[in-house]
Short mmCIF file of C-alpha atoms in Angstrom, two decimals:
data_model
loop_
_atom_site.label_atom_id
_atom_site.label_comp_id
_atom_site.label_asym_id
_atom_site.label_seq_id
_atom_site.Cartn_x
_atom_site.Cartn_y
_atom_site.Cartn_z
CA MET A 1 -7.61 -141.50 -43.80
CA PHE A 2 -9.79 -139.03 -41.90
CA THR A 3 -10.07 -139.05 -38.12
CA LEU A 4 -11.24 -136.73 -35.39
CA THR A 5 -7.58 -135.81 -35.01
CA SER A 6 -7.18 -134.81 -38.63
CA ALA A 7 -10.56 -133.03 -38.45
CA LEU A 8 -9.06 -130.69 -35.85
CA ASP A 9 -5.95 -130.22 -37.97
CA HIS A 10 -8.12 -129.35 -40.99
CA ALA A 11 -10.12 -126.85 -38.91
CA ARG A 12 -6.89 -125.22 -37.71
CA ARG A 13 -5.30 -124.98 -41.17
CA LEU A 14 -8.33 -124.32 -43.40
CA HIS A 15 -10.66 -122.36 -41.12
CA ARG A 16 -8.36 -120.81 -38.56
CA ASN A 17 -10.10 -117.40 -38.67
CA ARG A 18 -13.65 -118.73 -38.56
CA THR A 19 -15.48 -118.67 -35.24
CA ALA A 20 -15.24 -122.04 -33.49
CA ILE A 21 -16.69 -121.27 -30.05
CA VAL A 22 -19.33 -118.91 -28.72
CA ASP A 23 -20.06 -119.08 -25.03
CA GLU A 24 -21.01 -116.79 -22.14
CA ALA A 25 -17.31 -116.64 -21.29
CA ARG A 26 -15.60 -116.41 -24.67
CA ARG A 27 -15.69 -116.21 -28.44
CA ALA A 28 -12.75 -117.88 -30.18
CA SER A 29 -11.57 -118.77 -33.67
CA TRP A 30 -10.59 -122.25 -34.77
CA GLY A 31 -6.94 -121.25 -34.64
CA GLU A 32 -7.28 -120.14 -31.00
CA THR A 33 -9.47 -123.10 -30.05
CA VAL A 34 -7.18 -125.76 -31.48
CA GLU A 35 -4.21 -124.19 -29.71
CA ARG A 36 -6.08 -124.47 -26.40
CA ILE A 37 -6.97 -128.07 -27.27
CA ALA A 38 -3.27 -128.82 -27.91
CA ARG A 39 -2.39 -127.22 -24.56
CA ALA A 40 -5.14 -129.27 -22.86
CA ALA A 41 -3.57 -132.39 -24.37
CA ALA A 42 -0.26 -131.36 -22.80
CA VAL A 43 -1.96 -130.91 -19.42
CA LEU A 44 -3.48 -134.40 -19.64
CA ALA A 45 -0.10 -135.84 -20.63
CA SER A 46 1.52 -134.14 -17.61
CA LEU A 47 -0.97 -135.99 -15.41
CA GLY A 48 -0.01 -139.33 -16.93
CA VAL A 49 -2.48 -139.82 -19.80
CA ARG A 50 -0.85 -141.58 -22.74
CA ARG A 51 -1.89 -142.46 -26.29
CA GLY A 52 -4.61 -145.13 -26.25
CA GLU A 53 -5.38 -144.60 -22.55
CA ARG A 54 -8.71 -143.43 -21.17
CA TYR A 55 -9.47 -140.45 -18.97
CA ALA A 56 -12.79 -139.18 -17.64
CA VAL A 57 -14.59 -135.83 -17.93
CA LEU A 58 -17.32 -134.82 -15.48
CA SER A 59 -18.77 -131.55 -16.69
CA ARG A 60 -21.81 -129.71 -17.96
CA ASN A 61 -21.94 -128.39 -21.53
CA THR A 62 -19.19 -125.78 -21.77
CA PHE A 63 -16.36 -124.88 -24.13
CA ARG A 64 -13.92 -126.37 -21.59
CA HIS A 65 -15.73 -129.70 -21.79
CA PHE A 66 -15.41 -129.45 -25.58
CA GLU A 67 -11.67 -128.74 -25.26
CA LEU A 68 -11.09 -131.68 -22.93
CA LEU A 69 -12.88 -134.15 -25.19
CA HIS A 70 -10.99 -132.93 -28.25
CA ALA A 71 -7.68 -132.97 -26.38
CA GLY A 72 -8.01 -136.73 -26.36
CA TYR A 73 -8.57 -136.82 -30.11
CA TRP A 74 -5.51 -134.55 -30.58
CA MET A 75 -3.19 -136.82 -28.56
CA GLY A 76 -4.68 -140.21 -29.47
CA ALA A 77 -6.17 -140.80 -26.01
CA VAL A 78 -9.80 -141.78 -25.32
CA PRO A 79 -12.16 -139.45 -23.42
CA VAL A 80 -14.87 -140.95 -21.22
CA PRO A 81 -17.56 -138.29 -20.58
CA ILE A 82 -19.58 -139.21 -17.50
CA ASN A 83 -23.23 -138.67 -16.65
CA TYR A 84 -23.05 -136.30 -13.68
CA ARG A 85 -26.55 -137.33 -12.62
CA LEU A 86 -25.27 -140.72 -11.52
CA ALA A 87 -24.57 -141.54 -7.88
CA PRO A 88 -20.92 -141.72 -6.71
CA PRO A 89 -20.88 -145.57 -6.70
CA GLU A 90 -22.14 -145.59 -10.30
CA ILE A 91 -19.49 -143.06 -11.35
CA ALA A 92 -16.85 -145.11 -9.56
CA HIS A 93 -17.94 -148.22 -11.48
CA ILE A 94 -17.44 -146.39 -14.80
CA LEU A 95 -14.03 -145.08 -13.77
CA GLU A 96 -12.94 -148.57 -12.72
CA ASP A 97 -14.43 -150.33 -15.73
CA ALA A 98 -12.80 -147.87 -18.14
CA GLY A 99 -9.47 -147.90 -16.32
CA CYS A 100 -9.39 -144.11 -15.95
CA ARG A 101 -6.52 -142.80 -13.83
CA VAL A 102 -7.31 -139.15 -14.51
CA LEU A 103 -10.63 -137.40 -13.87
CA ALA A 104 -11.24 -133.84 -15.07
CA ALA A 105 -14.13 -132.44 -13.00
CA GLU A 106 -15.97 -129.13 -13.28
CA ASP A 107 -15.92 -127.17 -10.04
CA VAL A 108 -19.69 -127.48 -9.54
CA PHE A 109 -19.21 -131.22 -9.02
CA LEU A 110 -16.48 -131.00 -6.36
CA GLU A 111 -18.93 -132.26 -3.74
CA LEU A 112 -19.27 -135.53 -5.67
CA LEU A 113 -15.52 -136.05 -5.39
CA GLU A 114 -15.73 -135.96 -1.61
CA ALA A 115 -17.91 -139.10 -1.55
CA GLY A 116 -16.23 -142.32 -0.42
CA PRO A 117 -16.41 -144.39 -3.65
CA LEU A 118 -14.53 -141.68 -5.59
CA ALA A 119 -11.65 -141.46 -3.11
CA PRO A 120 -9.09 -143.10 -5.48
CA TRP A 121 -9.60 -140.24 -7.98
CA ARG A 122 -10.25 -137.41 -5.54
CA ASN A 123 -6.77 -136.09 -4.80
CA GLY A 124 -5.43 -136.14 -8.36
CA ALA A 125 -8.55 -134.80 -10.05
CA LEU A 126 -8.04 -131.99 -12.57
CA LEU A 127 -10.34 -129.18 -11.43
CA VAL A 128 -12.06 -127.28 -14.23
CA ALA A 129 -13.33 -123.82 -13.34
CA PRO A 130 -13.45 -120.32 -14.86
CA GLY A 131 -10.99 -119.05 -12.24
CA PRO A 132 -8.63 -120.33 -9.52
CA LEU A 133 -10.00 -122.39 -6.65
CA ALA A 134 -8.82 -122.57 -3.06
CA ASP A 135 -7.81 -126.17 -3.59
CA PRO A 136 -4.37 -127.83 -3.80
CA ARG A 137 -5.40 -130.16 -6.62
CA PRO A 138 -4.34 -129.54 -10.26
CA GLN A 139 -6.20 -126.58 -11.81
CA TYR A 140 -7.11 -126.66 -15.51
CA GLU A 141 -6.75 -122.98 -16.47
CA ALA A 142 -3.54 -122.46 -14.47
CA ARG A 143 -1.88 -125.47 -16.07
CA LEU A 144 -3.21 -124.57 -19.51
CA ALA A 145 -1.59 -121.13 -19.32
CA LYS A 146 1.82 -122.68 -18.59
CA ALA A 147 1.64 -125.63 -20.99
CA GLN A 148 3.35 -125.81 -24.36
CA PRO A 149 0.97 -127.10 -27.08
CA ALA A 150 1.33 -130.86 -27.50
CA PRO A 151 2.19 -132.10 -31.00
CA LEU A 152 -0.60 -133.68 -33.02
CA ASN A 153 -0.53 -137.47 -32.50
CA ASP A 154 -2.81 -138.79 -35.22
CA ALA A 155 -4.92 -141.85 -34.58
CA ALA A 156 -5.82 -144.67 -36.93
CA GLU A 157 -9.38 -144.83 -38.22
CA ASP A 158 -10.06 -148.03 -36.26
CA ASP A 159 -8.62 -146.73 -32.97
CA ASP A 160 -11.09 -146.02 -30.19
CA ALA A 161 -12.07 -142.33 -30.27
CA ILE A 162 -14.51 -142.07 -27.36
CA LEU A 163 -16.03 -144.39 -24.76
CA LEU A 164 -19.68 -143.66 -23.98
CA TYR A 165 -21.55 -145.46 -21.23
CA THR A 166 -25.12 -146.46 -21.89
CA GLY A 167 -27.53 -147.17 -19.03
CA GLY A 168 -26.38 -146.86 -15.45
CA THR A 169 -29.55 -145.58 -13.81
CA THR A 170 -30.18 -149.17 -12.73
CA GLY A 171 -27.75 -152.04 -12.97
CA ARG A 172 -24.28 -151.72 -14.48
CA ALA A 173 -23.56 -149.31 -17.30
CA LYS A 174 -21.91 -150.66 -20.48
CA GLY A 175 -19.03 -148.88 -22.18
CA VAL A 176 -19.60 -148.48 -25.94
CA ARG A 177 -16.36 -148.28 -27.93
CA LEU A 178 -16.74 -145.88 -30.84
CA THR A 179 -13.85 -145.52 -33.26
CA HIS A 180 -12.72 -142.50 -35.24
CA ARG A 181 -14.20 -144.15 -38.34
CA ASN A 182 -17.55 -144.60 -36.58
CA VAL A 183 -17.94 -140.96 -35.53
CA ILE A 184 -16.55 -139.42 -38.73
CA ALA A 185 -18.68 -141.74 -40.90
CA ASN A 186 -21.87 -140.75 -39.10
CA GLY A 187 -20.94 -137.08 -39.39
CA HIS A 188 -20.63 -137.48 -43.15
CA GLN A 189 -23.91 -139.45 -43.27
CA ILE A 190 -25.71 -136.59 -41.52
CA ASN A 191 -24.05 -133.91 -43.64
CA ALA A 192 -24.95 -135.79 -46.84
CA ILE A 193 -28.60 -135.11 -46.01
CA LEU A 194 -28.51 -131.74 -44.24
CA ARG A 195 -25.68 -130.04 -46.18
CA PHE A 196 -24.36 -127.62 -43.55
CA ALA A 197 -23.11 -124.26 -44.80
CA PRO A 198 -20.56 -121.67 -43.59
CA GLY A 199 -21.91 -119.48 -40.80
CA GLU A 200 -23.98 -122.19 -39.13
CA VAL A 201 -24.02 -122.45 -35.33
CA TYR A 202 -24.81 -125.67 -33.43
CA LEU A 203 -26.10 -125.32 -29.86
CA HIS A 204 -25.07 -128.20 -27.56
CA VAL A 205 -28.24 -128.75 -25.53
CA ALA A 206 -28.15 -132.55 -25.26
CA PRO A 207 -25.71 -133.44 -22.47
CA MET A 208 -22.20 -133.84 -23.82
CA PHE A 209 -21.89 -137.20 -22.05
CA HIS A 210 -24.73 -138.46 -24.29
CA SER A 211 -24.29 -139.92 -27.78
CA ALA A 212 -26.74 -137.31 -29.14
CA ASP A 213 -23.94 -134.77 -28.76
CA LEU A 214 -22.04 -136.50 -31.58
CA LEU A 215 -24.53 -134.88 -33.97
CA ALA A 216 -22.26 -131.85 -33.75
CA SER A 217 -19.21 -133.65 -35.23
CA PRO A 218 -19.78 -132.23 -38.78
CA PHE A 219 -19.55 -128.73 -37.28
CA THR A 220 -15.95 -129.51 -36.35
CA PHE A 221 -14.69 -131.04 -39.57
CA LEU A 222 -16.49 -128.35 -41.61
CA GLY A 223 -15.05 -125.54 -39.47
CA LEU A 224 -18.43 -124.30 -38.22
CA THR A 225 -19.43 -122.87 -34.83
CA HIS A 226 -20.26 -124.54 -31.51
CA ALA A 227 -22.32 -122.89 -28.75
CA PHE A 228 -23.13 -124.39 -25.35
CA LEU A 229 -26.07 -124.51 -22.96
CA PRO A 230 -24.88 -125.71 -19.53
CA GLN A 231 -28.36 -126.27 -18.07
CA PHE A 232 -31.60 -126.69 -20.02
CA SER A 233 -34.74 -124.71 -19.40
CA GLY A 234 -37.16 -123.36 -21.97
CA ARG A 235 -36.12 -119.78 -21.25
CA ALA A 236 -32.40 -120.56 -21.24
CA LEU A 237 -32.75 -122.26 -24.62
CA LEU A 238 -34.59 -119.32 -26.15
CA GLU A 239 -32.04 -116.85 -24.77
CA ALA A 240 -29.15 -118.92 -26.15
CA ILE A 241 -30.69 -119.18 -29.63
CA ALA A 242 -31.20 -115.43 -29.74
CA ARG A 243 -27.79 -114.52 -28.25
CA TYR A 244 -25.61 -116.90 -30.29
CA ARG A 245 -27.68 -116.77 -33.52
CA VAL A 246 -28.06 -120.55 -33.41
CA THR A 247 -29.01 -122.27 -36.67
CA MET A 248 -29.47 -125.84 -35.41
CA THR A 249 -29.88 -127.82 -32.22
CA MET A 250 -31.08 -131.23 -31.09
CA LEU A 251 -33.86 -131.55 -28.48
CA ALA A 252 -35.85 -134.34 -26.92
CA PRO A 253 -39.62 -133.88 -27.47
CA THR A 254 -40.00 -133.10 -23.76
CA MET A 255 -37.64 -130.13 -24.19
CA ILE A 256 -39.58 -128.85 -27.20
CA ILE A 257 -42.86 -129.06 -25.31
CA LEU A 258 -41.44 -127.20 -22.29
CA THR A 259 -40.05 -124.49 -24.58
CA LEU A 260 -43.34 -124.07 -26.41
CA GLN A 261 -45.03 -123.52 -23.05
CA GLU A 262 -42.75 -120.59 -22.17
CA PRO A 263 -45.09 -117.59 -21.71
CA GLU A 264 -42.67 -115.08 -23.29
CA LEU A 265 -41.60 -117.20 -26.27
CA ALA A 266 -42.85 -114.60 -28.78
CA ARG A 267 -40.48 -111.89 -27.54
CA TYR A 268 -37.29 -113.79 -28.49
CA ASP A 269 -35.61 -113.31 -31.86
CA LEU A 270 -35.40 -116.87 -33.22
CA SER A 271 -34.95 -115.85 -36.84
CA SER A 272 -31.52 -117.53 -37.09
CA LEU A 273 -32.89 -121.00 -36.31
CA ARG A 274 -33.07 -123.15 -39.44
CA ARG A 275 -33.37 -126.72 -38.16
CA LEU A 276 -34.76 -128.33 -35.05
CA TYR A 277 -33.64 -131.91 -34.64
CA TYR A 278 -35.73 -134.12 -32.35
CA GLY A 279 -35.35 -137.69 -31.26
CA SER A 280 -35.18 -140.23 -28.38
CA SER A 281 -38.97 -140.61 -28.47
CA PRO A 282 -41.91 -139.72 -30.77
CA MET A 283 -43.73 -136.39 -30.57
CA ALA A 284 -47.49 -136.06 -30.74
CA VAL A 285 -48.97 -134.49 -33.90
CA GLU A 286 -50.44 -131.60 -31.92
CA TRP A 287 -47.01 -130.59 -30.63
CA ILE A 288 -45.47 -130.95 -34.09
CA ARG A 289 -48.08 -128.54 -35.44
CA ARG A 290 -47.49 -126.12 -32.60
CA ALA A 291 -43.70 -126.27 -33.06
CA LEU A 292 -44.05 -125.40 -36.74
CA GLU A 293 -46.39 -122.52 -35.87
CA ARG A 294 -44.19 -121.04 -33.15
CA PHE A 295 -40.82 -121.64 -34.86
CA ALA A 296 -41.71 -120.06 -38.18
CA GLY A 297 -39.62 -121.27 -41.12
CA VAL A 298 -37.79 -123.91 -39.09
CA GLU A 299 -37.32 -127.40 -40.51
CA LEU A 300 -38.21 -130.25 -38.18
CA ILE A 301 -36.05 -133.36 -38.49
CA GLN A 302 -36.89 -136.60 -36.73
CA SER A 303 -34.18 -139.18 -36.15
CA TYR A 304 -33.55 -142.58 -34.65
CA GLY A 305 -30.28 -143.97 -33.43
CA LEU A 306 -28.38 -145.56 -30.58
CA THR A 307 -25.13 -144.97 -28.75
CA GLU A 308 -23.80 -148.07 -30.52
CA THR A 309 -24.36 -146.44 -33.95
CA SER A 310 -22.56 -143.12 -33.31
CA PRO A 311 -25.59 -142.39 -33.15
CA ILE A 312 -27.90 -141.79 -36.16
CA LEU A 313 -29.45 -144.59 -38.23
CA THR A 314 -32.54 -143.02 -39.80
CA MET A 315 -33.85 -139.53 -40.48
CA MET A 316 -37.15 -138.03 -41.55
CA GLY A 317 -36.93 -134.53 -42.93
CA MET A 318 -39.23 -131.58 -43.43
CA ASP A 319 -40.63 -132.84 -46.74
CA GLU A 320 -42.21 -135.82 -44.98
CA HIS A 321 -43.50 -133.60 -42.16
CA ARG A 322 -45.16 -131.27 -44.69
CA ARG A 323 -46.62 -134.14 -46.71
CA ALA A 324 -48.08 -135.79 -43.63
CA LEU A 325 -49.58 -132.60 -42.20
CA ALA A 326 -51.05 -131.51 -45.53
CA SER A 327 -52.84 -134.80 -46.17
CA SER A 328 -54.33 -137.78 -44.42
CA GLU A 329 -50.88 -139.42 -44.04
CA LEU A 330 -50.50 -138.49 -40.37
CA ALA A 331 -49.30 -142.02 -39.63
CA LEU A 332 -46.07 -141.08 -41.42
CA LEU A 333 -45.23 -138.80 -38.48
CA LYS A 334 -44.89 -141.93 -36.34
CA SER A 335 -42.13 -143.13 -38.64
CA ALA A 336 -38.45 -142.83 -37.75
CA GLY A 337 -37.70 -142.10 -41.40
CA LEU A 338 -35.35 -143.68 -43.92
CA PRO A 339 -31.86 -145.08 -43.28
CA VAL A 340 -29.07 -142.52 -43.70
CA PRO A 341 -26.64 -143.16 -46.59
CA GLY A 342 -24.33 -146.10 -45.93
CA VAL A 343 -26.60 -147.86 -43.42
CA ASP A 344 -28.15 -151.21 -44.26
CA LEU A 345 -31.27 -151.87 -42.19
CA ARG A 346 -33.38 -155.01 -41.98
CA ILE A 347 -36.18 -156.46 -39.91
CA VAL A 348 -35.49 -160.04 -38.76
CA ASP A 349 -37.23 -162.75 -36.76
CA ASP A 350 -35.81 -164.55 -33.72
CA ALA A 351 -33.77 -166.81 -36.03
CA ASP A 352 -32.26 -163.72 -37.77
CA ARG A 353 -34.21 -164.39 -40.97
CA GLU A 354 -35.12 -161.25 -42.92
CA LEU A 355 -38.81 -160.37 -42.89
CA ALA A 356 -40.90 -158.82 -45.63
CA ALA A 357 -42.28 -155.27 -45.60
CA GLY A 358 -45.03 -154.91 -43.02
CA GLU A 359 -43.85 -157.80 -40.86
CA VAL A 360 -42.76 -157.09 -37.29
CA GLY A 361 -39.37 -158.11 -35.92
CA GLU A 362 -36.08 -156.85 -34.54
CA VAL A 363 -34.27 -153.96 -36.22
CA VAL A 364 -30.73 -154.96 -37.26
CA VAL A 365 -28.22 -152.71 -39.01
CA ARG A 366 -24.73 -152.59 -40.43
CA GLY A 367 -22.57 -149.71 -41.62
CA PRO A 368 -19.37 -147.79 -40.94
CA ASN A 369 -20.96 -146.05 -37.94
CA VAL A 370 -21.61 -149.27 -35.97
CA MET A 371 -19.54 -149.59 -32.80
CA ARG A 372 -16.43 -151.64 -32.30
CA GLY A 373 -18.03 -153.37 -29.32
CA TYR A 374 -18.64 -153.18 -25.57
CA LEU A 375 -15.64 -152.66 -23.29
CA ASN A 376 -14.72 -155.75 -21.25
CA ARG A 377 -17.82 -157.62 -22.49
CA PRO A 378 -16.75 -159.98 -25.29
CA GLU A 379 -19.79 -162.25 -25.01
CA GLU A 380 -22.26 -159.37 -25.16
CA THR A 381 -20.33 -157.87 -28.06
CA ALA A 382 -20.44 -161.15 -30.00
CA GLN A 383 -24.16 -161.53 -29.35
CA ALA A 384 -24.98 -157.95 -30.35
CA LEU A 385 -22.88 -158.11 -33.56
CA ARG A 386 -23.65 -161.69 -34.58
CA GLY A 387 -23.71 -162.39 -38.29
CA GLY A 388 -22.11 -159.00 -39.05
CA TRP A 389 -25.26 -157.10 -38.08
CA PHE A 390 -25.82 -155.00 -34.97
CA HIS A 391 -28.96 -156.19 -33.19
CA THR A 392 -30.56 -153.05 -31.79
CA GLY A 393 -33.05 -154.72 -29.46
CA ASP A 394 -35.77 -152.53 -31.00
CA VAL A 395 -38.92 -153.99 -32.51
CA GLY A 396 -40.19 -152.44 -35.72
CA ARG A 397 -41.39 -152.85 -39.27
CA LEU A 398 -40.61 -151.35 -42.66
CA ASP A 399 -43.33 -150.14 -44.99
CA ALA A 400 -43.28 -150.67 -48.76
CA ASP A 401 -41.36 -147.40 -49.24
CA GLY A 402 -38.65 -148.33 -46.74
CA TYR A 403 -39.78 -146.09 -43.86
CA LEU A 404 -39.03 -147.53 -40.44
CA TYR A 405 -41.75 -147.70 -37.78
CA LEU A 406 -40.59 -148.51 -34.26
CA LEU A 407 -43.02 -150.40 -32.10
CA ASP A 408 -41.04 -151.07 -28.95
CA ARG A 409 -37.86 -152.22 -27.34
CA LYS A 410 -37.81 -156.03 -27.31
CA LYS A 411 -37.63 -155.84 -23.53
CA ASP A 412 -40.67 -153.51 -23.49
CA MET A 413 -42.90 -155.93 -25.39
CA VAL A 414 -45.29 -157.51 -22.91
CA ILE A 415 -46.59 -161.07 -23.27
CA THR A 416 -49.83 -161.22 -21.33
CA GLY A 417 -51.99 -164.33 -21.42
CA GLY A 418 -50.01 -165.53 -24.45
CA GLU A 419 -50.65 -162.34 -26.44
CA ASN A 420 -47.87 -159.97 -27.57
CA VAL A 421 -48.62 -156.35 -26.67
CA TYR A 422 -46.43 -153.43 -27.75
CA SER A 423 -46.45 -150.85 -25.00
CA SER A 424 -46.15 -147.98 -27.52
CA GLU A 425 -49.53 -148.95 -28.99
CA VAL A 426 -51.19 -148.76 -25.57
CA GLU A 427 -49.45 -145.46 -24.80
CA ALA A 428 -50.68 -144.02 -28.10
CA ALA A 429 -54.26 -144.85 -27.09
CA LEU A 430 -53.83 -143.29 -23.66
CA TYR A 431 -52.31 -140.12 -25.12
CA GLN A 432 -55.53 -139.55 -27.07
CA HIS A 433 -57.21 -138.68 -23.76
CA PRO A 434 -56.98 -134.88 -23.36
CA ALA A 435 -56.20 -135.11 -19.63
CA VAL A 436 -53.19 -137.42 -20.06
CA HIS A 437 -50.03 -135.33 -19.94
CA GLU A 438 -47.53 -138.22 -19.96
CA CYS A 439 -47.74 -141.97 -19.66
CA ALA A 440 -45.64 -145.12 -19.81
CA VAL A 441 -46.80 -148.72 -20.04
CA ILE A 442 -44.76 -151.64 -18.72
CA GLY A 443 -45.23 -155.33 -18.00
CA VAL A 444 -45.30 -156.48 -14.38
CA PRO A 445 -45.51 -160.02 -12.94
CA ASP A 446 -49.05 -161.35 -12.69
CA GLU A 447 -50.21 -164.64 -11.16
CA ARG A 448 -52.89 -165.32 -13.77
CA TYR A 449 -51.43 -163.91 -16.98
CA GLY A 450 -47.69 -164.21 -16.37
CA GLU A 451 -47.39 -160.51 -17.14
CA ALA A 452 -49.93 -157.74 -16.82
CA LEU A 453 -49.93 -154.25 -18.27
CA LEU A 454 -49.35 -151.40 -15.85
CA ALA A 455 -49.85 -147.80 -16.97
CA ALA A 456 -48.04 -145.02 -15.11
CA VAL A 457 -49.92 -141.80 -15.84
CA VAL A 458 -49.25 -138.11 -15.21
CA ALA A 459 -52.40 -136.00 -15.49
CA ALA A 460 -52.41 -132.63 -17.23
CA PRO A 461 -52.17 -129.67 -14.83
CA GLY A 462 -55.49 -129.13 -13.10
CA ALA A 463 -57.06 -132.32 -14.50
CA ALA A 464 -58.47 -135.20 -12.48
CA LEU A 465 -58.14 -138.73 -13.82
CA GLY A 466 -59.43 -142.10 -12.66
CA GLU A 467 -58.87 -145.68 -13.72
CA ALA A 468 -62.45 -146.31 -14.82
CA GLU A 469 -62.34 -143.24 -17.06
CA LEU A 470 -59.12 -144.38 -18.77
CA ILE A 471 -60.34 -147.95 -19.19
CA GLU A 472 -63.49 -146.71 -20.87
CA HIS A 473 -61.40 -144.37 -23.02
CA CYS A 474 -59.29 -147.30 -24.25
CA ARG A 475 -62.29 -149.43 -25.24
CA GLY A 476 -62.82 -149.22 -28.97
CA ARG A 477 -59.29 -147.91 -29.50
CA ILE A 478 -57.35 -151.05 -28.61
CA GLY A 479 -58.24 -154.69 -27.95
CA GLY A 480 -59.44 -155.62 -24.48
CA TYR A 481 -56.31 -157.65 -23.73
CA LYS A 482 -54.23 -154.53 -24.39
CA ILE A 483 -56.03 -152.39 -21.79
CA PRO A 484 -53.85 -151.99 -18.68
CA ARG A 485 -54.91 -154.01 -15.66
CA ARG A 486 -53.16 -151.70 -13.24
CA PHE A 487 -52.84 -147.93 -13.15
CA VAL A 488 -50.61 -145.72 -11.03
CA PHE A 489 -50.99 -141.96 -11.03
CA LEU A 490 -47.77 -140.01 -10.50
CA ASP A 491 -46.69 -136.38 -10.28
CA ALA A 492 -43.82 -137.08 -12.70
CA LEU A 493 -42.27 -139.98 -14.59
CA PRO A 494 -38.61 -140.92 -14.05
CA LYS A 495 -36.51 -139.66 -16.95
CA SER A 496 -32.99 -139.76 -18.33
CA ALA A 497 -30.83 -136.72 -18.96
CA MET A 498 -32.29 -136.58 -22.49
CA GLY A 499 -35.86 -136.54 -21.15
CA LYS A 500 -36.52 -140.16 -22.10
CA ILE A 501 -38.87 -142.03 -19.78
CA LEU A 502 -36.98 -144.66 -17.77
CA LYS A 503 -39.11 -147.78 -17.91
CA THR A 504 -36.36 -149.70 -16.13
CA GLU A 505 -36.99 -147.52 -13.07
CA LEU A 506 -40.75 -148.08 -13.30
CA ARG A 507 -40.19 -151.84 -13.49
CA ARG A 508 -38.01 -151.67 -10.40
CA ARG A 509 -40.67 -149.76 -8.49
CA TYR A 510 -43.60 -151.96 -9.48
CA ALA A 511 -41.98 -155.38 -9.87
CA ALA A 512 -43.96 -157.01 -7.07
CA PRO A 513 -46.37 -159.63 -8.49
CA SER A 514 -50.01 -158.61 -8.47
CA PRO A 515 -52.76 -161.05 -7.43
CA ALA A 516 -54.86 -162.75 -10.06
CA ARG A 517 -57.24 -160.25 -11.62
CA ALA A 518 -60.36 -160.32 -13.68
CA PRO A 519 -60.30 -158.98 -17.25
CA ALA A 520 -59.80 -155.25 -17.67
CA GLY A 521 -62.72 -153.14 -16.56
CA LEU A 522 -64.30 -155.82 -14.36
CA SER A 523 -62.23 -155.40 -11.20
CA SER A 524 -61.05 -152.63 -8.95
CA ARG A 525 -57.52 -151.42 -9.63
CA SER A 526 -54.79 -150.25 -7.35
CA ARG A 527 -53.83 -146.60 -7.42
CA SER A 528 -50.54 -145.33 -6.03
#
């Protein structure tokens, strides 16, 4: 049996003198780090957290956040990292839904605790800060210094390890129950492909409340090094890579693009960087080329996954990137890659019948990394896991070689005038216009067609764009029924903490039905 608890025990016993943590504030071995984790477990226990119970962590990426998450694994409790970008009522919903009595909050978020909806957790919150605060509430470092290390309380493989909430920017967030088996299995699946070696350093750039942070789990059970970036910017990323001699990190394409646009990129020593993992959305070929030029010798790895799958399902490595760029196989760069070892992946129709290569349907998967279920949502759990397969809600196809191509979320497919339109296909056409910096296509209510396509567009800096120009651009690239009937031009698109465009927010903004319209290109279009 191997769990996140035993992973810490292995790191302490087998790699105690290896560096576990590098941070602006400290550098510590695995022996020192696990002792602090055991003390953190004792602090949580003193506040009433027991084996199997849940507690919340509200913090940026820091070594203390790392300690607090792993303290739960050490004592058999379940951490609930929270998206600090949420509003107080949304945070309160998560705390209530998860049944958290204890909230560990970084000092920079103290203002959030003063809001009304968080009152039940305000007074007993564990305050996490580098030094003492003028506050009567429990203080993390002061209690840690006095605590005796808690004994290891090993979990079972099928016990909940962590509860991650997905969504929450609109509507109610869902708690995804990931077990020790789920997280450890996906760590082994990733390591089976990437083969991490002693001396490697993983930089936590993706928010630690996000499932993407679980990519770092092999660095714990292999006794490797974790570094932390509390707040992303292109410059901060480059400085961290150079300072901590980072060998691998995971970035959303938006982050890579922003970093490549840093004017002083060339002056940073990035020679330690071996792998750059990207995911959450595709990246245009031009930016892939530029990334490979600027990050000399770095392997690009594309991946696809979900919170419910701990998170990685497929990966596409550097060999495929090289093959595509060196030939006419550029379409391969739009692939999400091949399933990782131990994952079964199929494409099915609405009746859950498996489809042949090339046919389009829903992506369903099974494997040891698939979640236990959604907290307090038995009906949704049963629907998502029906037939023993997790139904991702993503629409895709497999080619003859088994590579997965994602077309859309099922909810993002637009049925307009009886025709199915995949928004990603329309976005790909729009992105071919040199003045389009970012875009997102959604379906909105329409009196004539049921749904109409709306394109939200951000122009490149200094560029001017108009609807007629984009409509003409789309002609010859996509069918007439796929050309958006409405355009809105924005300064920025709403995005998640991982830089993923939030189409749910766009739908909320533009949900009002539009009047009946003539076919694309024959009528005036609203601009907002």
